[in-house]
mmCIF file of C-alpha atoms in Angstrom:
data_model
loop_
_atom_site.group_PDB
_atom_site.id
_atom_site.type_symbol
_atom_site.label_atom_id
_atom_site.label_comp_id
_atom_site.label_asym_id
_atom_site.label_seq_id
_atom_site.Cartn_x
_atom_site.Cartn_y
_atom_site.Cartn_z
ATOM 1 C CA UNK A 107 32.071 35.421 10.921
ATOM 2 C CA UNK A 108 29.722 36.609 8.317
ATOM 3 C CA UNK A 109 31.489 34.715 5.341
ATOM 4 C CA UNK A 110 31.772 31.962 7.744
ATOM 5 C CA UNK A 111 27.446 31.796 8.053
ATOM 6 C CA UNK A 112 27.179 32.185 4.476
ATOM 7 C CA UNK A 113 30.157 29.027 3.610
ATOM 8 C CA UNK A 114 27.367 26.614 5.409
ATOM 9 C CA UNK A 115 24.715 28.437 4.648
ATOM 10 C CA UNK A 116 25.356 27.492 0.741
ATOM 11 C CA UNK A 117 26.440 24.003 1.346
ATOM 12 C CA UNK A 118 23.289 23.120 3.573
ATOM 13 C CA UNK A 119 21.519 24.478 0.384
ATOM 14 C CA UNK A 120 23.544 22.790 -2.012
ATOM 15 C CA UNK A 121 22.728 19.203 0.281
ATOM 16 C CA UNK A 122 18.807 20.225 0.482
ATOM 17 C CA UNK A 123 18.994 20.791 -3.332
ATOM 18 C CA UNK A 124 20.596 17.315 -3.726
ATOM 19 C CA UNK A 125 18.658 15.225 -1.408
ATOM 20 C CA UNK A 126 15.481 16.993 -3.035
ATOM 21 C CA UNK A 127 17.031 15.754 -6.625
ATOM 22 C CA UNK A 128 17.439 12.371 -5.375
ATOM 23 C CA UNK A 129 13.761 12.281 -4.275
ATOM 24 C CA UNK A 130 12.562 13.615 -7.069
ATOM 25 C CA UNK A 131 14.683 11.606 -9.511
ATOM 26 C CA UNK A 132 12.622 8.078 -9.626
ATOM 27 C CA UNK A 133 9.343 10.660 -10.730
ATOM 28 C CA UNK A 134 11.375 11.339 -13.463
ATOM 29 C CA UNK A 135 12.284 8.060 -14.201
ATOM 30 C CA UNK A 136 8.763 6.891 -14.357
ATOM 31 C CA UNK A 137 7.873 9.643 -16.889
ATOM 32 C CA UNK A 138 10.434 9.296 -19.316
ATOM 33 C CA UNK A 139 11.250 6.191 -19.024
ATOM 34 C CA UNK A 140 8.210 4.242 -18.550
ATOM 35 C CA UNK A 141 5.599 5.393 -20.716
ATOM 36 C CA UNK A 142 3.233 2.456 -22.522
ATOM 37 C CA UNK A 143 2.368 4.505 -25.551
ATOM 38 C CA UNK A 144 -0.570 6.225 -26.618
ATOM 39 C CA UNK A 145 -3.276 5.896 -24.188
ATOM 40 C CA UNK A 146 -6.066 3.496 -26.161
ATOM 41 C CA UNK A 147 -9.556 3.963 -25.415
ATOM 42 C CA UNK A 148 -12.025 1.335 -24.578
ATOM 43 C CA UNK A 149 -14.296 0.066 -26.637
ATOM 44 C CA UNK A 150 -16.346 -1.961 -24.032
ATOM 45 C CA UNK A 151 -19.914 -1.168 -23.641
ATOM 46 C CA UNK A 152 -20.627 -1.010 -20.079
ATOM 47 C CA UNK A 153 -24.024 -3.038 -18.547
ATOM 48 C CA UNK A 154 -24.244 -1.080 -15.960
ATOM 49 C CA UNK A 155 -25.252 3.117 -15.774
ATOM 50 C CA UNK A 156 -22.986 5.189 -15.934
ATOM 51 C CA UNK A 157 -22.544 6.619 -12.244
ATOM 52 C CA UNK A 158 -21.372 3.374 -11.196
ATOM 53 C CA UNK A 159 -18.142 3.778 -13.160
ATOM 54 C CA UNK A 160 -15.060 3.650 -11.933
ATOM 55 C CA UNK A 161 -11.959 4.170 -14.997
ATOM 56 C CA UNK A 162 -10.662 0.795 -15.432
ATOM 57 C CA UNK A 163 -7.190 2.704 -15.063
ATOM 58 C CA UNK A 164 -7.330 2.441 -10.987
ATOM 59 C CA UNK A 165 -7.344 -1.225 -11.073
ATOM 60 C CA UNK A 166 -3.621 -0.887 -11.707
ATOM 61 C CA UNK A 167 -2.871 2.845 -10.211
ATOM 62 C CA UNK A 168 -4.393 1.205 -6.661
ATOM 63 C CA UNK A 169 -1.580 -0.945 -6.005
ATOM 64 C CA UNK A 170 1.096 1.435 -5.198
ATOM 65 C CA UNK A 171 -0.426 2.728 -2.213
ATOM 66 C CA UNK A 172 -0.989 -1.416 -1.326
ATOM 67 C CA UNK A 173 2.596 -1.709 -1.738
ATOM 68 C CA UNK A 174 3.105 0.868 0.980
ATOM 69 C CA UNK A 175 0.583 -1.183 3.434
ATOM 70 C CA UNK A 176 2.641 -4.499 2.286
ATOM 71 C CA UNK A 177 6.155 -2.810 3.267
ATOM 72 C CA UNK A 178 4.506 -1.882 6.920
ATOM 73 C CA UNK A 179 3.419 -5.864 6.799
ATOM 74 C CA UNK A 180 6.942 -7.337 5.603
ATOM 75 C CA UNK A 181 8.500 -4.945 8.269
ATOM 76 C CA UNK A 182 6.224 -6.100 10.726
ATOM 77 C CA UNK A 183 7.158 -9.286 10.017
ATOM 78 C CA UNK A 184 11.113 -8.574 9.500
ATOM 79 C CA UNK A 185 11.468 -7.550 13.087
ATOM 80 C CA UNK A 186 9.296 -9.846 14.898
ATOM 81 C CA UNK A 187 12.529 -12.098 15.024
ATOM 82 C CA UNK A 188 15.291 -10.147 13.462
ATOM 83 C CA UNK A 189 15.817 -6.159 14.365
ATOM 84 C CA UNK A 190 14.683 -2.873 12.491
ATOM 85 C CA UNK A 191 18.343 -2.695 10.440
ATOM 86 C CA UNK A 192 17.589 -6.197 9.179
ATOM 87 C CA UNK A 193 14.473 -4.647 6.964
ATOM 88 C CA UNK A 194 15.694 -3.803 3.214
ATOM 89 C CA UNK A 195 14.715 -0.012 3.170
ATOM 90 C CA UNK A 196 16.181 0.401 -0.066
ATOM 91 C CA UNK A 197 14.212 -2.535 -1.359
ATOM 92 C CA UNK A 198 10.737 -1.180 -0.182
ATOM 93 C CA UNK A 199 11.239 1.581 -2.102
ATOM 94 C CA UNK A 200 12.968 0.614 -5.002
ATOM 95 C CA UNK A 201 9.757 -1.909 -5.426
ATOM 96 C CA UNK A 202 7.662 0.877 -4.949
ATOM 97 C CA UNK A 203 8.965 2.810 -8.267
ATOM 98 C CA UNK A 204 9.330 -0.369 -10.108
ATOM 99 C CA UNK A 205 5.551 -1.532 -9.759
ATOM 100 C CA UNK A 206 5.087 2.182 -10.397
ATOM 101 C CA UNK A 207 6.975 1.672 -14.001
ATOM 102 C CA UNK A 208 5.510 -1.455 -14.792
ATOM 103 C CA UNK A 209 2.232 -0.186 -14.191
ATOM 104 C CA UNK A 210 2.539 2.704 -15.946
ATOM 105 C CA UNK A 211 3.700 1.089 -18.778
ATOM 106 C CA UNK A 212 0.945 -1.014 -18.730
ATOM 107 C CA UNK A 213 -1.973 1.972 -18.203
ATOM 108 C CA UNK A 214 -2.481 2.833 -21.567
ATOM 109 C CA UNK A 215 -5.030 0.437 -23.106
ATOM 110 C CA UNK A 216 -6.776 0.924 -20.122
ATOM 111 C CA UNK A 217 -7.397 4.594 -20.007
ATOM 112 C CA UNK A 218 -3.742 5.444 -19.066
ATOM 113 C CA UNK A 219 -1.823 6.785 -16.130
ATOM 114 C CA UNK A 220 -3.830 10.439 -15.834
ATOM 115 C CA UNK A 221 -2.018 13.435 -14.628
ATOM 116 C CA UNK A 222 -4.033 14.026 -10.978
ATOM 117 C CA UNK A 223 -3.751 10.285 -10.442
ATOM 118 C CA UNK A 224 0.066 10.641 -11.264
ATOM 119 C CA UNK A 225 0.226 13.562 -8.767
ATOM 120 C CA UNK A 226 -1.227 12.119 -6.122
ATOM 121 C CA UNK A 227 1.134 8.713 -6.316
ATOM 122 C CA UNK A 228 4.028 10.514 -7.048
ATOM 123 C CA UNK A 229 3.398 12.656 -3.735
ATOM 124 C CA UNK A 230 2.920 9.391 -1.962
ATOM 125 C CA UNK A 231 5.660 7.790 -3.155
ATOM 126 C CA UNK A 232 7.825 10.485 -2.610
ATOM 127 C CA UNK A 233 6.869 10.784 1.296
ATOM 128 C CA UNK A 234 7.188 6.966 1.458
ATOM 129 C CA UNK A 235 10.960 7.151 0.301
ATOM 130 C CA UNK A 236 11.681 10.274 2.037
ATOM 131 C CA UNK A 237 9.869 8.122 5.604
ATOM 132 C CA UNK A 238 12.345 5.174 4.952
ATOM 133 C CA UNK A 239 15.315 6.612 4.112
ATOM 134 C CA UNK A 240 15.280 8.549 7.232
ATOM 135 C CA UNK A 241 14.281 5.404 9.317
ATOM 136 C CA UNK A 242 17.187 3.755 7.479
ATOM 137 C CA UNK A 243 19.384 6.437 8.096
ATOM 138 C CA UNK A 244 18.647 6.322 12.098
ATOM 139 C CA UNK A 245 18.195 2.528 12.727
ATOM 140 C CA UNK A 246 22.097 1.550 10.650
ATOM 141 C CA UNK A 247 23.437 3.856 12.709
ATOM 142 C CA UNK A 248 21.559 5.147 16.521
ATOM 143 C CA UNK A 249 19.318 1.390 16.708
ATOM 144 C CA UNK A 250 21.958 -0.633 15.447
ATOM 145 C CA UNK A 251 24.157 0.609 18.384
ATOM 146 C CA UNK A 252 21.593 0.444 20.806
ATOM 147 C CA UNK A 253 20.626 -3.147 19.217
ATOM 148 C CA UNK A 254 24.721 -3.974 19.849
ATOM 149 C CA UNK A 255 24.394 -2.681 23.399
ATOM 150 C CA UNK A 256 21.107 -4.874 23.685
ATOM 151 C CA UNK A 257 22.851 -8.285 22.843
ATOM 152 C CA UNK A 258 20.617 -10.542 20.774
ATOM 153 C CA UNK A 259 17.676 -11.006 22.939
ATOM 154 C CA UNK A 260 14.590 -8.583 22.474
ATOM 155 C CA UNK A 261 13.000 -6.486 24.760
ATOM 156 C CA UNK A 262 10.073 -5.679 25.619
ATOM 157 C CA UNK A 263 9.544 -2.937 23.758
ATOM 158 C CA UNK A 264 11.261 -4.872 20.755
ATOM 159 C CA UNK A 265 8.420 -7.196 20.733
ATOM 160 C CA UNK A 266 5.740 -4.647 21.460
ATOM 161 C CA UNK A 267 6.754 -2.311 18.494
ATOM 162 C CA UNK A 268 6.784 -5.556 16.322
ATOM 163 C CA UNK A 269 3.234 -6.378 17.227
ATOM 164 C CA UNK A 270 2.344 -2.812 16.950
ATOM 165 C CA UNK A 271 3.839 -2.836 13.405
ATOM 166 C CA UNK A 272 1.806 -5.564 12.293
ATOM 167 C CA UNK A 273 -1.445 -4.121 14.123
ATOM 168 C CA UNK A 274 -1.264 -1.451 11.509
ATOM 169 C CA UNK A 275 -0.397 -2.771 8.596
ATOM 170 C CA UNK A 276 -3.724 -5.071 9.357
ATOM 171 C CA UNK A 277 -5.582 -1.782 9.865
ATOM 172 C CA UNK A 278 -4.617 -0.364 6.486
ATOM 173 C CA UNK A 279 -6.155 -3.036 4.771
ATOM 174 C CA UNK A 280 -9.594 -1.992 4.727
ATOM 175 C CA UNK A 281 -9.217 1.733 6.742
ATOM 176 C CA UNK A 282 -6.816 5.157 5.705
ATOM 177 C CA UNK A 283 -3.461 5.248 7.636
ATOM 178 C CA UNK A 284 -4.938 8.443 9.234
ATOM 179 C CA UNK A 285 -6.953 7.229 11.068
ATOM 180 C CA UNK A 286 -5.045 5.273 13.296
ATOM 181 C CA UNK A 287 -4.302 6.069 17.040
ATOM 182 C CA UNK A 288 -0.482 6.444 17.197
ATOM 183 C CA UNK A 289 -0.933 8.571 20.428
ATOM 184 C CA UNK A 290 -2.304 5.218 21.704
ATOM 185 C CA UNK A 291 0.706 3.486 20.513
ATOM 186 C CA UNK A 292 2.899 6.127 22.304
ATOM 187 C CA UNK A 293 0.726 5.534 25.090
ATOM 188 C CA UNK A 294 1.144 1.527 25.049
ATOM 189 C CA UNK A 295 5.110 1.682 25.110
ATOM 190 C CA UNK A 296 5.529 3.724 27.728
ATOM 191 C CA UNK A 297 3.358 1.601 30.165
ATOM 192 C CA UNK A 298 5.126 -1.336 28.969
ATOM 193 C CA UNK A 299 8.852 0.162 29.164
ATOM 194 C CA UNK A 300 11.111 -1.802 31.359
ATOM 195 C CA UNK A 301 13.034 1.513 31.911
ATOM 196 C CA UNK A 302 16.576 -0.752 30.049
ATOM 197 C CA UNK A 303 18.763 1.610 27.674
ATOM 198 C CA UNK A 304 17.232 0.072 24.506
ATOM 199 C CA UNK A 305 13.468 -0.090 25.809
ATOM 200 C CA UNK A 306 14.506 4.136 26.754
ATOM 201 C CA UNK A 307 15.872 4.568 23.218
ATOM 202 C CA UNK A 308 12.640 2.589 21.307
ATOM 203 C CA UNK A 309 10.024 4.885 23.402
ATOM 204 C CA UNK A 310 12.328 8.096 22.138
ATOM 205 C CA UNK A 311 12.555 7.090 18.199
ATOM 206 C CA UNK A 312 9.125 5.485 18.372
ATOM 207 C CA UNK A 313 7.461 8.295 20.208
ATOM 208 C CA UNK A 314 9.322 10.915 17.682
ATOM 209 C CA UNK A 315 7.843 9.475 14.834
ATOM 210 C CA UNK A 316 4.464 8.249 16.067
ATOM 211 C CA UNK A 317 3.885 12.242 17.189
ATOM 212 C CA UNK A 318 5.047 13.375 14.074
ATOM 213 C CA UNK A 319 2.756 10.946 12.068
ATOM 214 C CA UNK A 320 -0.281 11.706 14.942
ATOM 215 C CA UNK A 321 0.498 15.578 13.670
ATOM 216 C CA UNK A 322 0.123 15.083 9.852
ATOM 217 C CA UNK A 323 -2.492 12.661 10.052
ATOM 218 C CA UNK A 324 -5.127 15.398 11.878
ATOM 219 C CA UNK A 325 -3.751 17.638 8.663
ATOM 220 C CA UNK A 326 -4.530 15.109 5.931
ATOM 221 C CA UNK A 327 -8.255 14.253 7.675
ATOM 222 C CA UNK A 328 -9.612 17.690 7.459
ATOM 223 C CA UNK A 329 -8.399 17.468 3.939
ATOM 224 C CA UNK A 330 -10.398 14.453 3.409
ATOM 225 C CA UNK A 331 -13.276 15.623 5.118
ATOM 226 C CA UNK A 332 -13.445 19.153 2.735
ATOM 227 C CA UNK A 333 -13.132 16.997 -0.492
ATOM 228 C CA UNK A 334 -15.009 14.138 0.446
ATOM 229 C CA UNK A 335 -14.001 10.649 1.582
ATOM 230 C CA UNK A 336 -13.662 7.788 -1.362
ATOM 231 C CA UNK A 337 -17.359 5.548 -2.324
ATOM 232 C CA UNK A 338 -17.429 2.406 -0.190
ATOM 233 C CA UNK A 339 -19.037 0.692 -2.278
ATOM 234 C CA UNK A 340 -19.361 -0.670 -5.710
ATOM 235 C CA UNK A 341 -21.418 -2.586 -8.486
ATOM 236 C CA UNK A 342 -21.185 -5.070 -10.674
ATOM 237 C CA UNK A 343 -22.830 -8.235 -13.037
ATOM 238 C CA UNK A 344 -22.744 -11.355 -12.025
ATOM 239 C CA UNK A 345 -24.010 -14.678 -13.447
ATOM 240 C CA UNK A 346 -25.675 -16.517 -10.547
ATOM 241 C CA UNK A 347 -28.519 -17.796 -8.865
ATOM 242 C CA UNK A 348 -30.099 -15.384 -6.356
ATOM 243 C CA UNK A 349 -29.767 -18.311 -4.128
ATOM 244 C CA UNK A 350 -26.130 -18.285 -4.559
ATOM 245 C CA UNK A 351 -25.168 -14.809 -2.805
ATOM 246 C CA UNK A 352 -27.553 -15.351 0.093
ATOM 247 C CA UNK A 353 -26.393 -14.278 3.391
ATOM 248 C CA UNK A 354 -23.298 -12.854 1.892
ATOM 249 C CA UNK A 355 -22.009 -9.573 4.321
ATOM 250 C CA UNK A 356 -22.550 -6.646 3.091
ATOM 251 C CA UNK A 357 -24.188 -7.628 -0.579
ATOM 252 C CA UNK A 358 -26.967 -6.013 -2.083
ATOM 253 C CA UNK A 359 -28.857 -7.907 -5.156
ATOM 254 C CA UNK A 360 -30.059 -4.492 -7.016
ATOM 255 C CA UNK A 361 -31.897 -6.072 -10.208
ATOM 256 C CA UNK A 362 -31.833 -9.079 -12.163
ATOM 257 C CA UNK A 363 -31.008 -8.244 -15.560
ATOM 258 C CA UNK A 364 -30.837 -10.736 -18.884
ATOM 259 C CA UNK A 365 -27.036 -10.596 -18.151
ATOM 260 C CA UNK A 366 -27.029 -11.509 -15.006
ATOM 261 C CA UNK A 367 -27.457 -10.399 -11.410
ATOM 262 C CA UNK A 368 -26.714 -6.590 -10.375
ATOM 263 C CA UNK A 369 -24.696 -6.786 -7.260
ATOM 264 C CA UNK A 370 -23.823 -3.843 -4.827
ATOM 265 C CA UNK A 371 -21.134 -4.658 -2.425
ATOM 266 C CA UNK A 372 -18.530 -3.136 0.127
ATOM 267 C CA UNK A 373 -15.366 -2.095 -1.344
ATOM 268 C CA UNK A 374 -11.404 -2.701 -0.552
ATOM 269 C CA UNK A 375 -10.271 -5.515 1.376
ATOM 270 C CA UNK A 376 -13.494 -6.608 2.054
ATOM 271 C CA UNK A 377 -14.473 -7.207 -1.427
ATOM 272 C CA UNK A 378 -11.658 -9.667 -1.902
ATOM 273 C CA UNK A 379 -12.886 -11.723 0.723
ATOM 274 C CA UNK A 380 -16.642 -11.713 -0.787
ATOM 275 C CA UNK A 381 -15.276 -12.287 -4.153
ATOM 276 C CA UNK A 382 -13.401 -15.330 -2.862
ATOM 277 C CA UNK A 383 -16.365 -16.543 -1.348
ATOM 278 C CA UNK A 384 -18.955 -15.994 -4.638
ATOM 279 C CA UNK A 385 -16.357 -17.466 -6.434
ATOM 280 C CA UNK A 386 -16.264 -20.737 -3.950
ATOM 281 C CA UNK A 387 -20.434 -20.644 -4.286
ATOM 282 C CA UNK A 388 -19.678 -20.702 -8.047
ATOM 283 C CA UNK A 389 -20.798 -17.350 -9.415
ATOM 284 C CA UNK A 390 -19.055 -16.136 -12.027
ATOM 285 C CA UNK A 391 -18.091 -12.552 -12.682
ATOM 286 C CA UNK A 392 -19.453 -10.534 -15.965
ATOM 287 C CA UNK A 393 -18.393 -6.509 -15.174
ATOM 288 C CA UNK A 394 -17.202 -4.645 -12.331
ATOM 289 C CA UNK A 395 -17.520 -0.950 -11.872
ATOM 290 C CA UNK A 396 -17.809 -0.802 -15.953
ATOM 291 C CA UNK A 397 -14.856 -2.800 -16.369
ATOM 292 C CA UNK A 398 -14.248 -5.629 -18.374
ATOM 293 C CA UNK A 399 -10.487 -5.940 -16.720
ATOM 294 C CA UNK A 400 -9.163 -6.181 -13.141
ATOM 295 C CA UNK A 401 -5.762 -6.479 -11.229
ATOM 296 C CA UNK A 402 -5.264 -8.523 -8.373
ATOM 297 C CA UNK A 403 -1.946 -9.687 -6.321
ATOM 298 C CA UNK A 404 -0.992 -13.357 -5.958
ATOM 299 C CA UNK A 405 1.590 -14.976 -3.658
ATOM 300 C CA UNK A 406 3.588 -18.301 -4.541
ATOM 301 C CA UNK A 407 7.430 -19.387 -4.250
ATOM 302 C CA UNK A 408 8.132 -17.930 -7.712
ATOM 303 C CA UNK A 409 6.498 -15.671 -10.124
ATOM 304 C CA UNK A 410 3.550 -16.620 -11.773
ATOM 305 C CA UNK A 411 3.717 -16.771 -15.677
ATOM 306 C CA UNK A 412 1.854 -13.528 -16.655
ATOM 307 C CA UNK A 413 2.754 -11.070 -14.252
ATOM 308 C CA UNK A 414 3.060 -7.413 -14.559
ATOM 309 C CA UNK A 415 5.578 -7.387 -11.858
ATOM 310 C CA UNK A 416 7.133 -9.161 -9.541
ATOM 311 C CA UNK A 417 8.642 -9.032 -5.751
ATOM 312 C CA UNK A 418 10.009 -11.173 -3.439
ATOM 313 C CA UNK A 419 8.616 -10.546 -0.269
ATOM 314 C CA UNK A 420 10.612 -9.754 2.964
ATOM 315 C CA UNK A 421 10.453 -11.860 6.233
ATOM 316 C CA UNK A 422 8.005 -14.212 4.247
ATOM 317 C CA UNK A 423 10.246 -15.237 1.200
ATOM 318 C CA UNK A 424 7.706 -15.883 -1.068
ATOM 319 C CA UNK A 425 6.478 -13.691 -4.057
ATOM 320 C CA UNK A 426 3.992 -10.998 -4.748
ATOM 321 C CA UNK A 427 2.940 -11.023 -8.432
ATOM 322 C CA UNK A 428 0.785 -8.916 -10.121
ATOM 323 C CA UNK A 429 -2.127 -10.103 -12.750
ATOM 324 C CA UNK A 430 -4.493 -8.404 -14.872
ATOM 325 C CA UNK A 431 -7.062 -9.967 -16.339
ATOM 326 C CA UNK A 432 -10.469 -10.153 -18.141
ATOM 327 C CA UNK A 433 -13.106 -10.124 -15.063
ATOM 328 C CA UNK A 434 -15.253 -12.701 -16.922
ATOM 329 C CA UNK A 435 -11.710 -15.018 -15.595
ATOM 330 C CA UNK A 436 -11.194 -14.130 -12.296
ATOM 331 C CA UNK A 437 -13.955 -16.313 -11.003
ATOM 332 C CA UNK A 438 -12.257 -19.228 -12.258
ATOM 333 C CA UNK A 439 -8.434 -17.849 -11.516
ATOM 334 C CA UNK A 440 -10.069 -17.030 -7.382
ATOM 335 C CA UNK A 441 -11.379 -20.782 -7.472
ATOM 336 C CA UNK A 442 -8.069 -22.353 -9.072
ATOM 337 C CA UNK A 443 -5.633 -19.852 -7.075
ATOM 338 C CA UNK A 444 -7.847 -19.220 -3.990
ATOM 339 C CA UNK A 445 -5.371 -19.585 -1.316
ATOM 340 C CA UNK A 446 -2.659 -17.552 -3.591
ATOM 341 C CA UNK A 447 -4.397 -14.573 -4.224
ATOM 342 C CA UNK A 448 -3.705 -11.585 -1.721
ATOM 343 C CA UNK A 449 -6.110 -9.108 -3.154
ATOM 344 C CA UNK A 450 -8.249 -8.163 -5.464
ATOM 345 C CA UNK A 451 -7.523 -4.363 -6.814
ATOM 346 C CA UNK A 452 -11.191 -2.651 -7.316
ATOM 347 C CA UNK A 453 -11.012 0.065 -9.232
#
């Protein structure tokens, strides 16, 4: 019996080992095969002081995480007609790593990809591949049955979960993942449940992995609150009339300088919005953060010529491409491209 224990006691060892290798192996990937070179520094000379800086680096090392918020959106979107098992798992997360590469590749003229930035995406990433491989594991096997058993029609939960999915991907645009109310979620579904086998089996996988997200979540915000949350805000030059940025949300005219106007304005998806907007009024953008160069995200039918990277989107079919530029273009590229650009990655 004893030799018996310790016969599956090795191989569930030898399986942990392997799916632990398989997780880990895109990390290594990324560092040996996607280096840029030596990392370059920059020889801009900032306008603005220096505890408004932000390293021009996180321009680019700010889109993974978006990539994660885009998958929740293009899943969102994937089973609002079709069915969990229709979303490409593998493709979320291979586009994850490849932006990753391409990205990295591209970091070193800008300060490079530094080693606690590449902790903290490679931890990120690593969760977000381990999170959809087990969803892909359960919904081409336990929800595609149940889907089967279903017959092509949704339910009510089907529909619910789909709204739900989009609901948060929306949040995650301006607010951390932790902070949403998946208890509510839980909450929602079971008020809504129609008691059929496939409603009973959506509240079950559903409720699973909202409590296990509600769980971690409390974890990682009493992290956040003993380090201290991310600025909100940000500064920058722009060339303008003060009568130009009038009754803009949220902006703050600091000083009026020779080079232009000092701006102070909200950060994340908000910003892209406001830049949009000053860009429409037609200010024109001289340094943000310190930076002379920004990244933002662009959608079209094909790549745009230029791009760092490139990705089809799912349940849209249109592409996501990635552009850096100077800053002192992306007032013209927002006024040109306006209703293509996504997002504007601050820094």
């Amino acid at each position: 019996m004893i030799r018996w224990l310790l016969k599956w006691v090795k191989r569930l060892l030898l399986v942990a080992i392997l799916l632990i290798a398989a997780l880990l192996a895109p990390v290594g990937y990324v560092e040996v095969a996607c280096r840029g070179g030596e990392t370059v520094a920059s020889d801009y000379t900032s306008l603005l002081p220096e505890e408004w800086h932000r390293a021009e680096g996180r321009t680019l090392m700010t889109y993974p995480e978006w990539h994660i918020v885009h998958a929740y959106d293009d899943y969102g979107q994937v089973i609002t007609e079709a069915d969990p098992h229709d979303f490409g798992y593998f493709r979320a997360v291979g586009g994850f790593w490849g932006s990753l590469c391409a990205l990295s590749e591209a970091s070193p003229p800008h300060g490079g990809f530094d080693w606690t930035t590449k902790q903290t995406i490679y931890v990120i990433g690593v969760s977000f591949t381990a999170e959809l491989m087990l969803k892909a594991a359960y919904e081409e096997t336990i929800g595609r049955f149940y889907t089967w058993r279903r017959g092509p029609e949704h339910t009510v939960l089907d529909d619910l979960s789909a709204r739900q999915a989009r609901d948060y991907a929306a949040f995650l645009q301006q607010t951390p993942w932790y902070k949403w109310d998946f208890k509510a979620d839980i909450a929602e579904q079971a008020a809504a449940s129609e008691g059929t086998p496939r409603d009973n089996e959506r509240r079950l996988a559903l409720g699973l992995e909202f409590s296990a997200k509600s769980a971690y979540a409390g974890v990682i915000e009493q992290a956040v609150a003993g380090v201290g949350a991310d600025a909100l805000r940000l500064r920058m030059v722009v060339q303008a009339d003060p009568a130009d940025i009038e009754g803009l949300d949220g902006v703050e005219l600091v000083e009026t300088r020779p080079e232009g106007l000092v701006l102070e304005t909200p950060r994340y998806r908000a910003l892209t919005g406001l830049m949009q907007e000053m860009a429409g009024r037609g200010v024109d953008f001289v340094e943000i953060a310190g930076n002379d160069n920004i990244m933002l995200t662009a959608l079209a039918p094909a790549p745009l010529d230029g791009a760092l990277y490139a990705r089809t989107r799912q349940g849209y079919g249109d592409t996501r491409s990635l552009m850096l530029m100077k800053v002192a273009d992306l007032a013209a590229f927002l006024r040109e491209n306006g209703d293509r650009v996504e997002h504007v990655h601050d820094y």
